[in-house]
Coordinates of C-alpha atoms in Angstrom, one line a residue:
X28 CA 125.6 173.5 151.5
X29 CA 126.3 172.7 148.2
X30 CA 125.6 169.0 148.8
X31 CA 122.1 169.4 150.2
X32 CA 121.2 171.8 147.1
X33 CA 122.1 169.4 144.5
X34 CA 120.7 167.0 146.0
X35 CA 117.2 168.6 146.5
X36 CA 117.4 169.0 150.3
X37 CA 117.7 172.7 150.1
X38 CA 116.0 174.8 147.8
X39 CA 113.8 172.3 146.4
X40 CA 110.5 172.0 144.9
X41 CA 110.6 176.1 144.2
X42 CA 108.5 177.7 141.3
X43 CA 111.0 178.6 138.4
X44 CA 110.3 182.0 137.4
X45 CA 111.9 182.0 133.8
X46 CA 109.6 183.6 131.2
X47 CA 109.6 187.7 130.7
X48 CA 106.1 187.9 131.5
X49 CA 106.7 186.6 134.7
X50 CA 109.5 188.3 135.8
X51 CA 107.3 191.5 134.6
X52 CA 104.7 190.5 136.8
X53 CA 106.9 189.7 139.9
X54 CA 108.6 193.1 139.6
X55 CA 105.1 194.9 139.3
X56 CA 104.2 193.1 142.5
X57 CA 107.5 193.7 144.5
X58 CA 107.8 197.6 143.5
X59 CA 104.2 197.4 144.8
X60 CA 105.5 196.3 147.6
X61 CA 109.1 197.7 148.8
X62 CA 109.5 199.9 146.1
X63 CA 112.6 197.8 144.6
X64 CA 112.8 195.4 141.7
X65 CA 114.9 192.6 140.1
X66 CA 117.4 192.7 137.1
X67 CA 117.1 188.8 136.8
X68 CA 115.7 187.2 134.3
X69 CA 115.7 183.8 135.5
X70 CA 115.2 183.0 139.4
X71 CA 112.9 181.3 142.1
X72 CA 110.6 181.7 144.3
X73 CA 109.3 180.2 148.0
X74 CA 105.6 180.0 148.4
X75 CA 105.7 183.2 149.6
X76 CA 107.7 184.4 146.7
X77 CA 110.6 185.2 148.3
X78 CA 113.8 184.5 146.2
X79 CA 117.1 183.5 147.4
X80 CA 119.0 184.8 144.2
X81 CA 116.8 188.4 144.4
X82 CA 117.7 188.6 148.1
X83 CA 121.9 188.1 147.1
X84 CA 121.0 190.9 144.3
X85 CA 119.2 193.1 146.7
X86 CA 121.6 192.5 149.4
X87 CA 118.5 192.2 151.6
X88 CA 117.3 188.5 152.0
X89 CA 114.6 190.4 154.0
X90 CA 112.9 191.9 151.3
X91 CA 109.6 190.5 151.7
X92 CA 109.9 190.4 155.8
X93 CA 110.7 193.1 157.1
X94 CA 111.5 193.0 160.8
X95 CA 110.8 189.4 160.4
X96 CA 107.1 190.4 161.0
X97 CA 103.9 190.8 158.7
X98 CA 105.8 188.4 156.1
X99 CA 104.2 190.0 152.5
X100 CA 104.0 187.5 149.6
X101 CA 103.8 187.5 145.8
X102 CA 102.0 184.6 143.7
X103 CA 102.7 184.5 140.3
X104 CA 101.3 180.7 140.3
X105 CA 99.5 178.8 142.1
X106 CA 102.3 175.8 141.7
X107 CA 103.6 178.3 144.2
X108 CA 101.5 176.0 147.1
X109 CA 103.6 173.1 147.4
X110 CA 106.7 175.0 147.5
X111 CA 108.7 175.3 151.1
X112 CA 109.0 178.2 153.0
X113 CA 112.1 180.0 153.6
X114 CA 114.1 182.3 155.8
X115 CA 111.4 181.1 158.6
X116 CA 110.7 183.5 161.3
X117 CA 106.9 182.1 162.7
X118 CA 106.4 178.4 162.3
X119 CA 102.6 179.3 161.2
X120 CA 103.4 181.2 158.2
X121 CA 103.5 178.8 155.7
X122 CA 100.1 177.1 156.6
X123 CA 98.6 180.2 156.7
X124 CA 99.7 180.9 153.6
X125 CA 98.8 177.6 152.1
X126 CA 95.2 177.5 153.4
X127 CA 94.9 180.8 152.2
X128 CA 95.8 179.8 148.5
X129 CA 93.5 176.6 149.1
X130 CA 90.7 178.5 150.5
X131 CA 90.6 180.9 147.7
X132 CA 91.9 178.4 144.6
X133 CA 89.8 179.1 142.0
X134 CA 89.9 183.0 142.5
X135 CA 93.9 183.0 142.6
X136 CA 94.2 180.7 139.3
X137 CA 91.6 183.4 137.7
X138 CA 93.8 186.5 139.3
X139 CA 97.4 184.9 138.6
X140 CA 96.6 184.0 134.9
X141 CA 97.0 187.4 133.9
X142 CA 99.0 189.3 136.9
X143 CA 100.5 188.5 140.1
X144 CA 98.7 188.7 143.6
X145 CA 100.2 190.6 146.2
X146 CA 99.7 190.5 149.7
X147 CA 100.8 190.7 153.7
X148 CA 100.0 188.2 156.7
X149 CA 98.8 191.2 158.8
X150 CA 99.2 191.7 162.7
X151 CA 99.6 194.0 165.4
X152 CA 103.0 194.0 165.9
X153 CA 105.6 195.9 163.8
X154 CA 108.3 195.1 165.7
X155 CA 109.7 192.9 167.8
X156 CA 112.2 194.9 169.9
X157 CA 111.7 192.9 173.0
X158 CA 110.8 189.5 173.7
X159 CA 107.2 190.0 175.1
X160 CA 106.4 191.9 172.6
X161 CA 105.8 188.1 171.2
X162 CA 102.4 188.3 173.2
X163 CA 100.7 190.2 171.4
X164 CA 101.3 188.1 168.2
X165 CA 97.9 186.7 168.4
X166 CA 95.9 186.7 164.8
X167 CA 97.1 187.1 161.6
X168 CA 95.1 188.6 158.9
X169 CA 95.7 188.0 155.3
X170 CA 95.4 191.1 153.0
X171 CA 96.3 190.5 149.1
X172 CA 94.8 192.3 145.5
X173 CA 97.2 192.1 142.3
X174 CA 98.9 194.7 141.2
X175 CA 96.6 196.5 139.2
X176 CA 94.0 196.1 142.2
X177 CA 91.3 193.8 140.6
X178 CA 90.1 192.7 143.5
X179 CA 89.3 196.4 145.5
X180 CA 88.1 197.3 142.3
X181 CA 85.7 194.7 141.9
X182 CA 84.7 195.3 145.4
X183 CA 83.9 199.2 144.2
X184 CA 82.0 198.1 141.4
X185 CA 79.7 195.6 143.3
X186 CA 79.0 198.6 146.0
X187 CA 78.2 200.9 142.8
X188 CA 75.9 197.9 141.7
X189 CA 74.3 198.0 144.7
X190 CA 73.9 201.4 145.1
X191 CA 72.5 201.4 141.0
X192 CA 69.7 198.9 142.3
X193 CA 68.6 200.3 145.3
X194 CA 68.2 204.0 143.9
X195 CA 65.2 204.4 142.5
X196 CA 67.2 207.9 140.4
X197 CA 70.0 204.9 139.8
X198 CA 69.5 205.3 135.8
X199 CA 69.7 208.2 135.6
X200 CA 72.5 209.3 137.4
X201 CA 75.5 209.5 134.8
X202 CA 78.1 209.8 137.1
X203 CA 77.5 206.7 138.7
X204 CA 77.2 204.7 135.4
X205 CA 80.1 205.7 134.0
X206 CA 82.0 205.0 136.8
X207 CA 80.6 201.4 136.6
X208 CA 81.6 201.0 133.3
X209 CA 84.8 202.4 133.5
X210 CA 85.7 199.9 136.5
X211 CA 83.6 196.9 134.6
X212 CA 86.2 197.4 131.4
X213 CA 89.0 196.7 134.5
X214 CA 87.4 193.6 136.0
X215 CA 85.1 192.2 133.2
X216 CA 81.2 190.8 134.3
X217 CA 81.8 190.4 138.1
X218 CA 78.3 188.8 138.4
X219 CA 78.8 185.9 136.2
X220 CA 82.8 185.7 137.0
X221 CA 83.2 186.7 140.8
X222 CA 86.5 188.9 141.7
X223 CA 86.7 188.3 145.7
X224 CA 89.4 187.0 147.6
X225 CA 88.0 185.3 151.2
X226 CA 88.9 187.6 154.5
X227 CA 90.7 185.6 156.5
X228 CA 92.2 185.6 160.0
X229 CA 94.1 182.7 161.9
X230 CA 94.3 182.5 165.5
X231 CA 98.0 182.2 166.4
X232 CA 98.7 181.4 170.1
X233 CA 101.1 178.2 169.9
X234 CA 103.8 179.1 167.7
X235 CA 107.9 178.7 167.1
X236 CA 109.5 182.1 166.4
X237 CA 113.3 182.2 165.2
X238 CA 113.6 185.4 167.5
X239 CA 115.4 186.0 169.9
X240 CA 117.3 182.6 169.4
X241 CA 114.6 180.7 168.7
X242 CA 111.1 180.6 171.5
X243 CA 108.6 178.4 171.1
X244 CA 105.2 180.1 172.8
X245 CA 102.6 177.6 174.5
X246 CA 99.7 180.0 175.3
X247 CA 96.4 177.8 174.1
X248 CA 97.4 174.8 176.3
X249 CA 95.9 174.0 180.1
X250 CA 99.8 174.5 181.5
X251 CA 101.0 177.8 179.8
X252 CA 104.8 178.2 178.9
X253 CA 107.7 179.3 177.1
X254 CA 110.4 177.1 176.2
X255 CA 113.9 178.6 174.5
X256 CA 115.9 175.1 174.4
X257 CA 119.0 178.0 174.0
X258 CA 119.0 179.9 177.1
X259 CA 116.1 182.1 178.9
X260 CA 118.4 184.0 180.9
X261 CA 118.3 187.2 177.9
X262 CA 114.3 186.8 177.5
X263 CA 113.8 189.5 180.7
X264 CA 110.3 189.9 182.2
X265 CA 107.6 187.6 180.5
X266 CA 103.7 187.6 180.8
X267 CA 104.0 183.8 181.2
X268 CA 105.2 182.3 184.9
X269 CA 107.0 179.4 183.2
X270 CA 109.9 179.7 181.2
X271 CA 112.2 176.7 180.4
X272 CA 115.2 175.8 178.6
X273 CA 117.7 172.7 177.9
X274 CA 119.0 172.8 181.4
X275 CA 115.5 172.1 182.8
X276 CA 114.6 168.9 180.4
X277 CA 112.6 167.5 183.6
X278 CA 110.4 170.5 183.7
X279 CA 110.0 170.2 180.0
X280 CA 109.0 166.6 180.1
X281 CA 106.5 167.4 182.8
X282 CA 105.0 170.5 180.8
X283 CA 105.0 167.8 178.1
X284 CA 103.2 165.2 180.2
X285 CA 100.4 167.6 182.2
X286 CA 99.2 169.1 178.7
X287 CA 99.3 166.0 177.2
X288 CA 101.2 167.2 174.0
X289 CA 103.9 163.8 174.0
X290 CA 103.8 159.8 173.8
X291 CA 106.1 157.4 173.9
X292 CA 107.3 156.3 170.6
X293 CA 106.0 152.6 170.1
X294 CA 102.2 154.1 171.6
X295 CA 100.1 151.9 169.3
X296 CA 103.0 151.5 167.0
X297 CA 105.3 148.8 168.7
X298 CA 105.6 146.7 166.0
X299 CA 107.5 149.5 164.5
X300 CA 108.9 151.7 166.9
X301 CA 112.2 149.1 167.1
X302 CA 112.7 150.2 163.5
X303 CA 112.3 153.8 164.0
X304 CA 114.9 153.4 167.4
X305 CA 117.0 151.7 165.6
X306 CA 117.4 154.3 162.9
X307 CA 118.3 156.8 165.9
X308 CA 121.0 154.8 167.5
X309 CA 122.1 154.7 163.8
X310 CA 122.3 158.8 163.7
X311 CA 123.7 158.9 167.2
X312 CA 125.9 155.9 166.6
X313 CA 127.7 158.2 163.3
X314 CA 127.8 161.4 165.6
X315 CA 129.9 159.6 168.1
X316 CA 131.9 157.7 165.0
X317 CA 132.8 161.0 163.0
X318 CA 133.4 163.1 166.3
X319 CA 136.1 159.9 167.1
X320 CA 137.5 160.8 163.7
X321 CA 136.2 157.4 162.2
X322 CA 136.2 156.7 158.1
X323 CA 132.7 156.8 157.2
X324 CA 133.4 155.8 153.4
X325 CA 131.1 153.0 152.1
X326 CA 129.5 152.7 154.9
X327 CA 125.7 151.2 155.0
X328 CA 123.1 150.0 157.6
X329 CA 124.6 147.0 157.9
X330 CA 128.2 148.0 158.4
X331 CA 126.2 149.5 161.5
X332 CA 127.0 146.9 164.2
X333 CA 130.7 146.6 163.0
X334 CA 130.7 150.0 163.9
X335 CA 129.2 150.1 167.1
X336 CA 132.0 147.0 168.0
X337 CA 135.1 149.2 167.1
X338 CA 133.8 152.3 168.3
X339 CA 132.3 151.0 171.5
X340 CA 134.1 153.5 174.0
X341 CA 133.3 156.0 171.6
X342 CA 129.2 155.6 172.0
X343 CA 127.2 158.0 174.5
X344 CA 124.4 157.3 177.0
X345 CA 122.0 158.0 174.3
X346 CA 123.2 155.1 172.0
X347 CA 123.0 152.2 174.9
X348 CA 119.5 153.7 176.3
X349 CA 117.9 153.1 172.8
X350 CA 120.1 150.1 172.3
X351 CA 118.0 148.6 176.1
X352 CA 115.3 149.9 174.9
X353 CA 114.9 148.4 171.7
X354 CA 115.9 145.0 173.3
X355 CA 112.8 145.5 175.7
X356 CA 110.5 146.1 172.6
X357 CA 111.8 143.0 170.8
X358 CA 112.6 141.0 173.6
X359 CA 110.6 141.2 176.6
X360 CA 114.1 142.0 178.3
X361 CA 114.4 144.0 181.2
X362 CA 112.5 147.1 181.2
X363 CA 114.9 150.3 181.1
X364 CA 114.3 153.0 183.4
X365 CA 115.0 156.6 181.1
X366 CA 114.2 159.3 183.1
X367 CA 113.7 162.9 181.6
X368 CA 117.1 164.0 182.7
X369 CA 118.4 161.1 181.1
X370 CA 120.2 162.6 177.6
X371 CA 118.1 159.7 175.7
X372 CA 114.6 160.9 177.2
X373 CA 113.1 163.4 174.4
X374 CA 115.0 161.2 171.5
X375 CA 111.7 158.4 172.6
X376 CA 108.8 160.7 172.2
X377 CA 106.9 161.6 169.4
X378 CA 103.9 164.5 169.3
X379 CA 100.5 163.5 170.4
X380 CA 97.6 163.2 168.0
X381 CA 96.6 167.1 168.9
X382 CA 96.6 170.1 166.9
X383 CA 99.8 171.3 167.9
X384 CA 101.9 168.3 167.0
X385 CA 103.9 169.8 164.2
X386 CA 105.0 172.1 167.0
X387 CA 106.0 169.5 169.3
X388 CA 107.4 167.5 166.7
X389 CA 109.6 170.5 166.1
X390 CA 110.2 170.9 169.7
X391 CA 111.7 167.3 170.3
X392 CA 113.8 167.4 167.4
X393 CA 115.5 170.3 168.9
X394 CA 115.6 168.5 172.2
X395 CA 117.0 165.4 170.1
X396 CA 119.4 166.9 167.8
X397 CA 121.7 164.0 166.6
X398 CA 118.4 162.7 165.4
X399 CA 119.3 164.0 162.1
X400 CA 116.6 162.8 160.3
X401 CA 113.7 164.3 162.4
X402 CA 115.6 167.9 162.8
X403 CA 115.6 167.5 158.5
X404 CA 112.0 166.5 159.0
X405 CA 110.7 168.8 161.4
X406 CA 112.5 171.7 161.6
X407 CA 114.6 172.7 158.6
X408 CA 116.2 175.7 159.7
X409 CA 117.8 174.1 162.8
X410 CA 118.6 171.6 160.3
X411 CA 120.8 173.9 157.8
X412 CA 122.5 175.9 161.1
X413 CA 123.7 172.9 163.0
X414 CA 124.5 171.0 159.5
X415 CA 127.4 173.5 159.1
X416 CA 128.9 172.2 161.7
X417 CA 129.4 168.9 161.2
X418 CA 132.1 167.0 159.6
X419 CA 132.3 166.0 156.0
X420 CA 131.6 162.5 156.9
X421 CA 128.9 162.9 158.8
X422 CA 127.3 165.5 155.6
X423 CA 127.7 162.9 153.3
X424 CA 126.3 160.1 155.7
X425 CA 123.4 162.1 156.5
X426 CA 122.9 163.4 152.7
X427 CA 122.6 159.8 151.4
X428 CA 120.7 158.6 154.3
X429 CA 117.9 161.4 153.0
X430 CA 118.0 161.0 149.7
X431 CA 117.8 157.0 150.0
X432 CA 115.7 156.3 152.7
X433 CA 113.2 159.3 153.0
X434 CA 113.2 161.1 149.8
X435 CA 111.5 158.2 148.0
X436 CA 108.6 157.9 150.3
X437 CA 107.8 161.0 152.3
X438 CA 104.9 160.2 153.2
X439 CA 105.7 156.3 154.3
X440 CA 108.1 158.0 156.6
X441 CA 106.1 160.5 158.2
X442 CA 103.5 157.9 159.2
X443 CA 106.4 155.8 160.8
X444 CA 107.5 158.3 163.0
X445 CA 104.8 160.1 164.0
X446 CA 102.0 158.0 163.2
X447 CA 98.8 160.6 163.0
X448 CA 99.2 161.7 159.5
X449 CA 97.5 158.5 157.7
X450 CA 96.0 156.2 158.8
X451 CA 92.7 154.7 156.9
X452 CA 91.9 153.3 160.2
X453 CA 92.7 153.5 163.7
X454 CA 96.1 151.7 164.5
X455 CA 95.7 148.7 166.8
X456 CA 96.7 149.9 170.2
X457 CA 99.2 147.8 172.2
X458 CA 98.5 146.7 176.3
X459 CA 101.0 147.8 178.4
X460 CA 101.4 146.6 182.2
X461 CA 99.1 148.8 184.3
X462 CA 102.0 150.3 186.2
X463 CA 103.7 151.7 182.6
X464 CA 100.1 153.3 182.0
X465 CA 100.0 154.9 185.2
X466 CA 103.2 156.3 185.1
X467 CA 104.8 155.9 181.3
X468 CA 107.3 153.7 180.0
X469 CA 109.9 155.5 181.8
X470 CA 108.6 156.4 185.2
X471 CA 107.0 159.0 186.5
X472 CA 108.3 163.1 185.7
X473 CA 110.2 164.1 188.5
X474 CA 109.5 167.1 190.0
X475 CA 112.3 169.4 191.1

């Protein structure tokens, strides 16, 4: 993992923590919280303010999420927003956690400039001993005060105030008015500088969860369903009726297409979507070249049809599907039939424009996985697991690739695959024969 670390694909963009004060502060908050503190003096931090070096010290990369449920948090600054989220365990957490930081933005910057801000994304559930205990996961509440409780003080204070000016025996009632003063020398003028942090609560009823080998839970959707891509066969007794996995892609597709979450590729995009293809048979074109034991040394984009010539036996079904379909887009050559239970189906869908297509993004990029660049993309901790795995060649193929081709323009790349993230205006919309808009570019969804 060493390659992806030095090369900023793991473990980048976190907040340094290096001066005393703030590794004062951190410690303050996590004793707050667990009871335990750091010896380091020099570490980082997640946006949730987990660290990986204080989880190797602790021995407990846990810390902060116990259970993997009601993940707490420390901010020390408010840097802290861009950074990634790690050890992963709800696909929800880290926008929560971000729009709570937005939503409260000038508070926090007030709150962290002189301690840190602890907190917890609060449910129901404590545990998660059985997979449909998953169900009642359904809002998350977000509870945080620094460590020296500023804001419950400031609270206090502004009941006392309110209780001072309602009272018509308010002044002279010396018990009360010390106790304001003594909580006003802890949180300074609150009427002219504020101390609140916003309640909030976030609705959670579509959501990935890393238990239980990974579930992804479509409650909020006209078609309910669970889909485990890794086997449902352990799940037991669930309160949905429909419960999917890899070996049923054509009842995936079909929960796809009746809830309207997918779309083909080159929807409103075809002027691109050869490009994007292309860059797939490219990853699927390498898997198949580095599992033949091919040299990968040297190699670039256009060494790619060389390639494809030597290794020709080599290439799977998914490689000379795109390869059709890409001739089709530039073309006008015969139309290729790709059923979902073809192994090239998911690798031609991209999320629809709804409010779940993060989700589904992640979805098909476990459904696609030699797409390497859309499991980096979408779903980072399938990314690191099945990277492991893979050859040398094929790490330092894919390693480059990143750091050349979507490292320098993020953005530019997200808008190319998935096309909803951008644009100043709508993107042209392509005509398709009627009979690809009744059905789709690939036929209609078999149903089994």
């Amino acid at each position: 993992m060493n390659r992806l670390i030095q090369h900023g694909l793991m473990f980048g963009n976190l907040f340094h923590v290096a001066s005393p004060a703030l590794v004062d502060r951190y410690n303050r908050a996590l004793n707050h919280l667990s009871g335990k503190t750091t010896k380091l003096t020099d570490f980082h931090i997640d946006i949730s303010g987990y660290s990986p070096e204080v989880g190797d010290e602790l021995k407990d990369h846990e810390y902060l999420n116990h259970q993997g449920v009601n993940r707490q948090f420390i901010l020390l600054s408010m840097e802290q927003r861009t950074a990634p989220l790690l050890n992963m365990k709800f696909s929800t957490s880290r926008g929560i956690l971000k729009e709570f930081i937005q939503q409260n933005e000038a508070q926090l910057f007030a709150l962290t400039a002189r301690d840190a801000v602890a907190g917890e994304l609060v449910n129901s559930v404590y545990d998660v001993s059985t997979p449909a205990r998953l169900f009642d996961y359904r809002r998350v509440e977000v509870e945080a005060d620094t460590t020296s409780g500023a804001v419950k003080d400031a609270r206090e204070l502004g009941r006392l105030v309110g209780r001072f000016k309602n009272d018509k025996d308010g002044w002279y009632d010396d018990v009360l008015i010390s106790e304001m003063i003594t909580l006003a020398g802890k949180t300074g003028d609150i009427t002219r500088n504020p101390v609140k942090l916003n309640a909030m609560s976030f609705d959670q009823r579509n959501f990935w969860t890393a238990h239980f080998g990974g579930m992804y839970l479509f409650q909020d959707v006209e078609h309910p369903a669970v889909i485990a891509p890794g086997g449902k066969d352990h799940l037991g007794e669930l309160p949905l009726e429909f419960v999917f996995d890899a070996s049923e892609p054509n009842r995936i597709a079909q929960f796809l297409t009746l809830n309207g979450l997918a779309e083909p590729i080159f929807e409103g995009r075809k002027d691109w979507a050869a490009d994007v293809l292309r860059q797939k048979m490219d990853f699927v074109l390498i898997d198949a070249v580095t599992s033949a034991g091919g040299d990968l040394s040297g190699t670039t984009r256009a060494d790619m049809r060389s390639l494809a010539r030597r290794f020709h036996r080599d290439l799977s079904e998914e490689f000379h599907a795109l390869n059709a379909l890409v001739n089709w887009i530039e073309t006008g050559s015969k139309w290729p039939l790709i059923t979902s239970d073809h192994p090239a189906y998911f690798y031609t869908l991209r999320a629809s424009d709804t409010k779940d297509a993060a989700l589904v993004n992640m979805l098909l990029a476990e459904l696609a996985p030699k797409d390497a660049r859309q499991m980096f993309i979408c779903h980072k901790e399938l990314f690191y697991d099945t990277y492991r795995g893979w050859s040398e060649a094929k790490k330092a193929y894919v390693v480059d690739f990143l750091v050349a081709e979507y490292q320098v323009d993020k953005a530019g790349a997200r808008d190319t695959l998935f096309g909803h993230d951008a644009p100043m205006e709508e993107p042209e919309r392509v005509p398709v024969p009627d009979m690809i808009a009744k059905v789709g570019p690939w036929g209609a969804v078999r149903r089994r």
